[in-house]
């Protein structure tokens, strides 16, 4: 039996169910009196077996399809979460409603967690059903037909997070940049103020530098400028931005510069950052977020999280470090500053041995001032 009642309406005078003679259980919105059961609030009367209750909107939320609500997880029954959204009934939330959730990758939701979602189904015969969505203002404007705008939004969001937010990756970038600046300042000071030029094999060094220029530089490389004994501010600024850690008064310089190549290398740097972000957010982070660190054992963590994340981590290493930093980032500054040497990450050990014999690696091997 379901009908609308108002405060003061008479419901029934039978305190026992006629068929089973079981006592009637009165719920919210109803009151037992001497002559019968009466309604004390306005709402919809429900009767099931020996239970009577009233669904009312007083101090309660009436769910509607499409409403965005904030609820609290109260219980978990199998694959279903029961969420209190402030309505007369608890909402049902399936674990597959979470973004990126699969049968293998289940969300780590506990009783008492807050869930932000949208009501997708309401019926008087069923409990409300909701699904979880990201609280993004752009998702309601950019649907599947305008997917390129959503991808562009995700791209700039990833760049903003990696560039502006205080994350561990940002801290790692800052520490790496400070280390690079410290090494450049050390080389600049050591080469100009801490070394006696008469003790260095200058003639042999100039000859080897000329040999390196002739073997590595292309036809469009001009001869280096004449070295000066006293560096200027221009030398210091150029050395701080060029892709080199060993200071010299002059470097092999290219005669041309292509801003198109500079822009392409910059786009490749951003693309590598975006690829690393996607790999971590879609593969690595979900593997570790579902771990119950207080309950799961070490071997389970190794099998379910660490081992599956080795390949994505290796891909991120090659894309982010080797291609994004050592290739694209350094090539961008080299092209913009007419820097001719582009072999930033190529190592030829026999040549290193020959350079060591001639003293060219002395500034790298000695850390202190001589």
XYZ file of C-alpha atoms in Angstrom:
370
model
C 0.000 0.000 0.000
C 1.347 3.395 -1.038
C -0.522 6.685 -0.727
C 0.024 10.317 0.165
C -0.941 11.355 3.687
C -1.030 14.654 5.553
C -0.357 15.415 9.220
C -3.275 14.148 11.343
C -4.575 11.622 8.807
C -5.871 8.359 10.232
C -3.928 5.360 8.955
C -5.433 2.264 10.635
C -6.786 1.055 13.941
C -5.365 -2.424 13.614
C -2.205 -2.801 15.657
C -1.882 -6.369 14.424
C -1.596 -7.690 10.882
C -4.798 -9.552 10.063
C -3.139 -12.358 8.111
C -0.226 -13.154 10.433
C -1.379 -11.493 13.670
C 2.108 -9.975 13.950
C 2.417 -6.600 15.684
C 2.778 -3.632 13.352
C 6.127 -1.822 13.451
C 5.690 1.931 13.048
C 8.495 3.915 11.448
C 9.362 7.536 10.804
C 6.467 10.009 10.400
C 3.840 7.853 12.142
C 2.592 7.704 15.710
C 0.675 5.092 17.688
C -2.289 6.331 19.725
C -4.977 4.612 21.763
C -7.490 4.525 18.917
C -5.086 3.835 16.064
C -2.077 4.945 14.052
C -1.898 8.529 12.781
C 0.449 10.468 10.488
C 2.412 13.303 12.078
C 4.178 14.459 8.888
C 3.239 14.856 5.248
C 4.664 12.304 2.876
C 4.233 8.996 1.114
C 2.989 6.083 3.215
C 4.635 2.697 2.633
C 3.587 -0.696 4.001
C 5.524 -3.939 3.705
C 4.615 -7.038 5.720
C 4.158 -5.728 9.250
C 6.102 -2.476 8.718
C 4.648 1.003 8.230
C 6.785 4.051 7.477
C 6.514 7.447 5.898
C 8.867 9.025 3.349
C 8.794 12.743 3.916
C 10.732 15.700 2.538
C 10.945 17.488 5.858
C 14.660 17.918 6.615
C 15.409 15.367 3.904
C 16.675 15.469 0.350
C 14.497 14.041 -2.428
C 16.840 12.511 -5.040
C 16.323 13.368 -8.713
C 18.120 12.038 -11.771
C 21.023 14.253 -12.778
C 21.604 15.782 -9.330
C 25.210 16.059 -8.189
C 25.453 15.032 -4.564
C 28.038 14.537 -1.828
C 27.507 11.415 0.251
C 29.145 9.271 2.902
C 29.864 5.579 2.428
C 28.014 3.689 5.167
C 28.437 0.048 4.158
C 29.793 -2.293 1.485
C 27.775 -5.287 0.303
C 29.647 -7.341 -2.292
C 30.407 -5.040 -5.220
C 27.928 -2.393 -4.068
C 28.580 0.571 -1.786
C 25.731 2.079 0.207
C 26.018 5.866 0.291
C 24.100 8.236 2.561
C 23.160 11.259 0.422
C 20.730 12.782 2.917
C 17.634 11.289 1.309
C 15.048 8.904 2.677
C 16.950 5.903 1.290
C 20.603 5.013 0.905
C 21.999 5.305 -2.610
C 23.606 2.336 -4.352
C 27.048 2.765 -5.899
C 28.707 0.061 -7.984
C 32.502 -0.148 -7.900
C 32.607 -0.046 -11.722
C 31.189 3.486 -11.575
C 34.601 4.803 -10.520
C 36.899 6.177 -13.194
C 39.373 3.552 -14.403
C 37.881 0.805 -12.210
C 37.910 -2.769 -13.515
C 37.453 -6.223 -12.025
C 41.172 -6.337 -11.385
C 41.656 -2.700 -10.417
C 39.061 -2.053 -7.720
C 38.747 1.322 -5.969
C 40.078 1.619 -2.444
C 36.926 2.954 -0.753
C 36.324 2.570 2.959
C 33.339 3.168 5.222
C 33.224 6.848 6.124
C 34.779 8.150 2.880
C 33.131 11.064 1.093
C 31.931 10.405 -2.463
C 31.076 13.084 -5.016
C 28.840 11.765 -7.776
C 25.707 12.154 -9.844
C 22.318 10.468 -9.468
C 21.572 8.409 -12.598
C 18.446 6.490 -11.563
C 15.585 7.189 -9.171
C 12.431 5.140 -8.730
C 9.857 4.597 -6.025
C 10.498 0.866 -6.302
C 14.299 1.002 -6.079
C 16.929 2.797 -4.091
C 18.688 5.697 -5.861
C 21.717 4.758 -7.949
C 24.655 7.066 -8.537
C 28.004 7.033 -10.268
C 31.226 8.830 -9.368
C 32.600 11.586 -11.555
C 35.477 13.991 -11.313
C 34.359 17.411 -10.059
C 35.389 19.131 -13.281
C 33.488 22.146 -14.558
C 34.618 21.504 -18.116
C 33.168 17.994 -18.393
C 29.598 19.248 -18.633
C 30.565 21.529 -21.519
C 32.867 19.213 -23.510
C 31.204 15.888 -24.280
C 32.225 13.057 -26.598
C 31.546 15.220 -29.656
C 34.106 17.761 -28.470
C 36.677 15.320 -27.167
C 39.599 17.346 -28.478
C 38.804 20.160 -26.055
C 38.757 17.748 -23.129
C 42.115 16.284 -24.186
C 43.527 19.800 -24.480
C 42.227 20.576 -21.012
C 43.873 17.435 -19.594
C 47.134 18.343 -21.314
C 47.321 21.852 -19.853
C 46.193 20.502 -16.482
C 49.107 18.054 -16.470
C 51.561 20.804 -17.447
C 50.193 23.081 -14.725
C 50.441 20.390 -12.062
C 54.013 19.511 -12.987
C 55.086 23.165 -13.283
C 53.239 24.936 -10.472
C 52.076 22.464 -7.834
C 54.362 21.455 -4.981
C 54.640 17.813 -5.949
C 57.598 15.501 -5.537
C 58.318 15.675 -9.261
C 58.453 19.475 -9.093
C 60.818 19.261 -6.099
C 62.984 16.809 -8.027
C 63.130 19.244 -10.958
C 64.079 22.147 -8.674
C 66.836 20.163 -6.952
C 68.179 19.003 -10.303
C 68.178 22.570 -11.633
C 70.013 23.839 -8.530
C 72.591 21.075 -8.916
C 73.131 22.006 -12.559
C 73.562 25.691 -11.682
C 76.007 24.820 -8.889
C 78.088 22.692 -11.276
C 78.161 25.474 -13.865
C 79.196 28.101 -11.306
C 81.895 25.761 -9.989
C 83.266 25.228 -13.501
C 83.165 28.957 -14.297
C 85.008 29.929 -11.118
C 87.506 27.100 -11.376
C 88.426 27.718 -15.005
C 88.886 31.471 -14.558
C 90.097 32.097 -11.022
C 91.409 28.864 -9.474
C 93.696 27.479 -12.190
C 97.005 28.914 -13.259
C 96.941 28.985 -17.077
C 100.658 28.216 -17.216
C 100.091 24.803 -15.593
C 97.537 23.710 -18.168
C 98.636 22.111 -21.453
C 97.081 24.931 -23.466
C 98.642 24.103 -26.804
C 97.635 20.460 -26.666
C 94.165 21.428 -25.483
C 93.652 23.832 -28.398
C 94.781 21.200 -30.862
C 92.406 18.581 -29.443
C 89.536 21.053 -29.416
C 90.201 21.767 -33.083
C 90.218 18.029 -33.824
C 86.900 17.561 -32.020
C 85.390 20.452 -33.971
C 86.559 19.079 -37.292
C 85.249 15.560 -36.552
C 81.886 16.349 -34.897
C 80.739 19.655 -36.364
C 78.987 19.883 -39.705
C 79.832 22.112 -42.641
C 77.780 25.021 -41.306
C 79.911 25.314 -38.141
C 82.040 28.391 -37.906
C 85.426 28.615 -36.220
C 85.339 29.487 -32.535
C 86.095 33.010 -31.533
C 89.491 33.917 -30.247
C 89.766 33.010 -26.561
C 90.127 35.812 -24.037
C 91.761 35.580 -20.637
C 89.141 37.648 -18.774
C 85.520 36.475 -19.107
C 82.733 39.006 -19.440
C 79.100 38.946 -18.376
C 78.168 37.763 -21.864
C 80.387 34.701 -21.469
C 78.789 33.857 -18.123
C 75.200 34.260 -19.369
C 75.871 32.183 -22.472
C 77.507 29.441 -20.401
C 74.555 29.314 -17.979
C 72.088 28.599 -20.813
C 74.145 26.518 -23.233
C 74.062 22.691 -22.857
C 77.581 22.325 -21.429
C 79.019 21.787 -17.951
C 82.652 22.683 -18.761
C 83.320 26.388 -19.227
C 85.270 27.612 -22.231
C 85.714 31.139 -23.559
C 84.401 29.961 -26.934
C 82.464 26.993 -28.281
C 81.866 25.609 -31.788
C 79.096 27.825 -33.168
C 76.607 27.200 -35.977
C 76.061 29.867 -38.606
C 72.280 29.375 -38.801
C 69.413 28.996 -36.363
C 65.972 27.521 -37.036
C 63.167 28.667 -34.739
C 60.999 25.920 -36.192
C 63.361 23.331 -34.711
C 63.322 25.176 -31.386
C 59.518 25.092 -31.328
C 59.429 21.409 -32.321
C 61.828 20.463 -29.518
C 59.714 22.459 -27.054
C 56.556 20.631 -28.151
C 58.383 17.313 -27.741
C 59.332 18.295 -24.178
C 55.694 19.033 -23.318
C 54.579 15.806 -24.998
C 57.070 13.782 -22.937
C 55.766 15.405 -19.727
C 52.204 14.588 -20.756
C 53.138 10.979 -21.602
C 54.830 10.478 -18.229
C 51.815 11.982 -16.443
C 49.398 9.683 -18.295
C 51.542 6.619 -17.529
C 51.613 7.384 -13.818
C 47.964 8.410 -13.404
C 46.519 5.570 -15.492
C 48.895 2.682 -14.698
C 51.261 3.224 -11.762
C 49.101 5.156 -9.276
C 46.058 2.811 -9.561
C 48.331 -0.162 -8.829
C 49.501 1.332 -5.526
C 46.274 3.074 -4.483
C 44.382 -0.185 -4.009
C 46.973 -1.653 -1.623
C 45.947 -2.099 2.003
C 49.350 -1.354 3.511
C 48.307 -2.428 6.989
C 46.825 -5.719 5.814
C 48.589 -6.855 2.634
C 51.893 -8.678 2.906
C 55.170 -7.794 1.223
C 54.929 -10.536 -1.399
C 51.417 -9.448 -2.368
C 52.625 -5.871 -2.800
C 55.521 -7.084 -4.969
C 53.271 -9.183 -7.197
C 50.366 -6.753 -7.536
C 52.094 -3.362 -7.630
C 55.875 -3.265 -7.925
C 56.418 -5.856 -10.665
C 53.584 -4.595 -12.952
C 54.877 -1.024 -12.616
C 58.426 -1.846 -13.765
C 57.645 -1.611 -17.485
C 55.649 1.681 -17.230
C 58.404 3.104 -15.029
C 61.060 2.145 -17.572
C 59.036 3.708 -20.372
C 58.701 6.903 -18.326
C 62.461 6.866 -17.720
C 63.303 6.677 -21.423
C 60.600 9.129 -22.505
C 61.047 11.675 -19.725
C 64.800 11.580 -19.084
C 66.537 10.357 -22.214
C 64.235 11.792 -24.861
C 62.499 14.671 -23.083
C 65.512 16.050 -21.201
C 68.734 14.826 -22.790
C 67.477 15.126 -26.356
C 64.612 17.605 -26.752
C 65.366 20.037 -23.923
C 69.101 20.324 -24.596
C 68.625 20.415 -28.373
C 66.131 23.260 -27.974
C 68.655 25.462 -26.145
C 71.480 24.365 -28.428
C 69.527 25.381 -31.534
C 68.418 28.680 -30.000
C 71.977 29.630 -28.959
C 73.859 28.542 -32.126
C 75.533 25.756 -30.140
C 77.054 23.331 -32.648
C 77.744 20.261 -30.497
C 74.647 18.039 -30.263
C 76.167 14.822 -28.855
C 74.881 15.333 -25.340
C 74.412 11.706 -24.359
C 76.776 9.784 -26.658
C 79.708 8.188 -24.810
C 82.725 6.704 -26.561
C 84.998 5.209 -23.900
C 88.129 4.873 -26.106
C 87.916 8.592 -26.896
C 87.506 9.360 -23.189
C 90.742 7.494 -22.484
C 92.557 9.532 -25.159
C 91.142 12.791 -23.776
C 92.279 11.822 -20.298
C 95.844 11.349 -21.571
C 95.873 14.893 -22.938
C 94.391 16.414 -19.762
C 91.060 17.463 -21.277
C 89.092 15.649 -18.558
C 91.068 17.200 -15.716
C 88.338 19.760 -14.858
C 85.805 16.928 -14.624
C 87.996 14.614 -12.546
C 89.144 17.202 -9.997
C 86.410 18.520 -7.742
C 88.485 20.968 -5.731
C 90.441 24.014 -6.871
C 94.062 23.354 -7.644
